[in-house]
PDB file of C-alpha atoms in Angstrom:
ATOM      1  CA  MET A   1      40.479 -94.710   4.844  1.00 41.00           C
ATOM      2  CA  SER A   2      43.893 -93.630   5.910  1.00 58.00           C
ATOM      3  CA  GLY A   3      43.940 -93.353   9.681  1.00 82.00           C
ATOM      4  CA  SER A   4      46.758 -90.830  10.118  1.00 90.00           C
ATOM      5  CA  VAL A   5      45.472 -88.254   7.635  1.00 93.00           C
ATOM      6  CA  PHE A   6      41.904 -88.524   8.889  1.00 93.00           C
ATOM      7  CA  HIS A   7      43.099 -88.319  12.481  1.00 93.00           C
ATOM      8  CA  LEU A   8      44.908 -85.039  11.703  1.00 95.00           C
ATOM      9  CA  LEU A   9      41.895 -83.707   9.802  1.00 95.00           C
ATOM     10  CA  GLY A  10      39.679 -84.489  12.792  1.00 93.00           C
ATOM     11  CA  LEU A  11      42.110 -82.832  15.221  1.00 95.00           C
ATOM     12  CA  SER A  12      42.341 -79.794  12.984  1.00 96.00           C
ATOM     13  CA  GLN A  13      38.539 -79.571  12.832  1.00 95.00           C
ATOM     14  CA  ARG A  14      38.205 -79.796  16.615  1.00 95.00           C
ATOM     15  CA  ALA A  15      40.913 -77.137  17.023  1.00 96.00           C
ATOM     16  CA  GLY A  16      38.959 -74.790  14.756  1.00 95.00           C
ATOM     17  CA  LYS A  17      41.713 -74.724  12.133  1.00 96.00           C
ATOM     18  CA  THR A  18      39.675 -76.302   9.335  1.00 97.00           C
ATOM     19  CA  VAL A  19      37.020 -74.759   7.117  1.00 96.00           C
ATOM     20  CA  SER A  20      34.647 -76.614   4.832  1.00 94.00           C
ATOM     21  CA  GLY A  21      31.674 -75.637   2.754  1.00 90.00           C
ATOM     22  CA  ASP A  22      31.896 -73.816  -0.558  1.00 91.00           C
ATOM     23  CA  PHE A  23      31.440 -70.228   0.627  1.00 93.00           C
ATOM     24  CA  ALA A  24      33.734 -70.527   3.656  1.00 95.00           C
ATOM     25  CA  VAL A  25      36.505 -72.241   1.684  1.00 96.00           C
ATOM     26  CA  ARG A  26      36.434 -69.660  -1.115  1.00 95.00           C
ATOM     27  CA  GLU A  27      36.263 -66.719   1.307  1.00 96.00           C
ATOM     28  CA  ASN A  28      39.245 -67.924   3.342  1.00 96.00           C
ATOM     29  CA  ILE A  29      41.342 -68.660   0.243  1.00 96.00           C
ATOM     30  CA  ILE A  30      40.686 -65.138  -1.033  1.00 94.00           C
ATOM     31  CA  LYS A  31      41.597 -63.694   2.380  1.00 95.00           C
ATOM     32  CA  GLY A  32      44.906 -65.588   2.245  1.00 95.00           C
ATOM     33  CA  LYS A  33      44.241 -67.649   5.372  1.00 96.00           C
ATOM     34  CA  VAL A  34      44.396 -71.125   3.798  1.00 97.00           C
ATOM     35  CA  LYS A  35      47.651 -73.111   3.988  1.00 97.00           C
ATOM     36  CA  LEU A  36      46.420 -76.347   2.380  1.00 97.00           C
ATOM     37  CA  LEU A  37      43.377 -77.084   0.235  1.00 98.00           C
ATOM     38  CA  ILE A  38      42.151 -80.656  -0.161  1.00 97.00           C
ATOM     39  CA  ILE A  39      39.659 -81.246  -2.972  1.00 97.00           C
ATOM     40  CA  ALA A  40      37.655 -84.486  -3.109  1.00 96.00           C
ATOM     41  CA  ALA A  41      38.519 -86.627  -6.125  1.00 96.00           C
ATOM     42  CA  ASP A  42      34.844 -87.200  -6.938  1.00 96.00           C
ATOM     43  CA  THR A  43      34.053 -83.479  -7.152  1.00 95.00           C
ATOM     44  CA  SER A  44      32.935 -82.332 -10.613  1.00 95.00           C
ATOM     45  CA  GLU A  45      35.700 -81.171 -12.957  1.00 96.00           C
ATOM     46  CA  ARG A  46      34.243 -77.679 -13.145  1.00 96.00           C
ATOM     47  CA  ILE A  47      34.309 -77.216  -9.371  1.00 94.00           C
ATOM     48  CA  LYS A  48      37.792 -78.769  -9.106  1.00 95.00           C
ATOM     49  CA  GLN A  49      39.131 -76.348 -11.690  1.00 96.00           C
ATOM     50  CA  GLU A  50      37.542 -73.369  -9.915  1.00 95.00           C
ATOM     51  CA  TYR A  51      39.153 -74.335  -6.600  1.00 95.00           C
ATOM     52  CA  ILE A  52      42.503 -74.972  -8.287  1.00 95.00           C
ATOM     53  CA  ARG A  53      42.365 -71.609 -10.069  1.00 96.00           C
ATOM     54  CA  ILE A  54      41.503 -69.700  -6.904  1.00 95.00           C
ATOM     55  CA  GLY A  55      44.160 -71.595  -4.958  1.00 94.00           C
ATOM     56  CA  GLN A  56      46.850 -70.916  -7.547  1.00 95.00           C
ATOM     57  CA  SER A  57      46.044 -67.214  -7.570  1.00 95.00           C
ATOM     58  CA  LYS A  58      46.761 -67.114  -3.813  1.00 95.00           C
ATOM     59  CA  LYS A  59      49.625 -69.662  -3.970  1.00 95.00           C
ATOM     60  CA  VAL A  60      47.786 -72.239  -1.842  1.00 96.00           C
ATOM     61  CA  THR A  61      49.073 -75.814  -1.900  1.00 96.00           C
ATOM     62  CA  THR A  62      46.263 -77.912  -3.360  1.00 96.00           C
ATOM     63  CA  LYS A  63      45.841 -81.687  -3.181  1.00 96.00           C
ATOM     64  CA  ILE A  64      43.178 -83.863  -4.767  1.00 95.00           C
ATOM     65  CA  ALA A  65      42.477 -86.822  -2.515  1.00 93.00           C
ATOM     66  CA  PHE A  66      39.724 -88.954  -1.005  1.00 94.00           C
ATOM     67  CA  THR A  67      36.021 -88.770  -1.735  1.00 96.00           C
ATOM     68  CA  LYS A  68      33.450 -86.244  -0.587  1.00 96.00           C
ATOM     69  CA  HIS A  69      32.089 -88.802   1.853  1.00 96.00           C
ATOM     70  CA  GLU A  70      35.544 -89.566   3.327  1.00 95.00           C
ATOM     71  CA  LEU A  71      36.359 -85.871   3.799  1.00 95.00           C
ATOM     72  CA  GLY A  72      33.008 -85.219   5.448  1.00 94.00           C
ATOM     73  CA  SER A  73      33.369 -88.238   7.724  1.00 94.00           C
ATOM     74  CA  ALA A  74      36.845 -87.173   8.829  1.00 92.00           C
ATOM     75  CA  LEU A  75      35.400 -83.820   9.898  1.00 94.00           C
ATOM     76  CA  GLY A  76      32.261 -85.271  11.472  1.00 91.00           C
ATOM     77  CA  LYS A  77      30.094 -83.565   8.862  1.00 94.00           C
ATOM     78  CA  SER A  78      28.108 -84.352   5.738  1.00 94.00           C
ATOM     79  CA  PRO A  79      30.033 -84.971   2.473  1.00 96.00           C
ATOM     80  CA  ARG A  80      32.418 -82.119   1.566  1.00 95.00           C
ATOM     81  CA  ALA A  81      33.842 -81.206  -1.862  1.00 96.00           C
ATOM     82  CA  ALA A  82      36.757 -79.299  -0.346  1.00 96.00           C
ATOM     83  CA  VAL A  83      38.449 -78.767   2.991  1.00 97.00           C
ATOM     84  CA  ALA A  84      40.714 -75.820   3.776  1.00 98.00           C
ATOM     85  CA  ILE A  85      43.374 -76.180   6.460  1.00 98.00           C
ATOM     86  CA  MET A  86      44.264 -72.835   8.046  1.00 97.00           C
ATOM     87  CA  ASP A  87      47.023 -73.845  10.459  1.00 97.00           C
ATOM     88  CA  PRO A  88      50.524 -74.205   8.957  1.00 96.00           C
ATOM     89  CA  ASN A  89      51.477 -77.066  11.297  1.00 96.00           C
ATOM     90  CA  PHE A  90      48.383 -79.147  10.531  1.00 96.00           C
ATOM     91  CA  ALA A  91      48.834 -78.332   6.826  1.00 96.00           C
ATOM     92  CA  ARG A  92      52.463 -79.466   6.866  1.00 96.00           C
ATOM     93  CA  GLY A  93      51.611 -82.701   8.689  1.00 95.00           C
ATOM     94  CA  ILE A  94      48.708 -83.596   6.425  1.00 95.00           C
ATOM     95  CA  GLU A  95      50.649 -82.719   3.288  1.00 94.00           C
ATOM     96  CA  SER A  96      53.612 -84.870   4.300  1.00 93.00           C
ATOM     97  CA  LEU A  97      51.314 -87.830   4.979  1.00 92.00           C
ATOM     98  CA  LEU A  98      49.582 -87.358   1.605  1.00 91.00           C
ATOM     99  CA  GLU A  99      52.921 -87.177  -0.197  1.00 88.00           C
ATOM    100  CA  GLY A 100      54.157 -90.215   1.714  1.00 83.00           C
ATOM    101  CA  GLY A 101      51.379 -92.318   0.260  1.00 72.00           C
ATOM    102  CA  GLU A 102      49.076 -92.311   3.268  1.00 61.00           C
ATOM    103  CA  ALA A 103      46.114 -91.321   1.091  1.00 54.00           C
TER     104      ALA A 103
END
């Protein structure tokens, strides 16, 4: 696990700026509240494509990284297929770490 990314995910969760769970993620993407969408690499192709399609329609930056278990652990929850970051500052920080090879 990458400490920096998971640390930011945990902070974002505690700050109430992260949403997980299928219904909540989809609802917030549609409402235009999501700044960054992280999809677990071990999510089924069908679900990945649905999230990507919804994200593209709302111009949400989407990254595929980690496993369901890793995402859930970072948030202190059960395994998660997708995590939506709502805060632009957390989103920017997490995205830069992912692009910098922290994943």
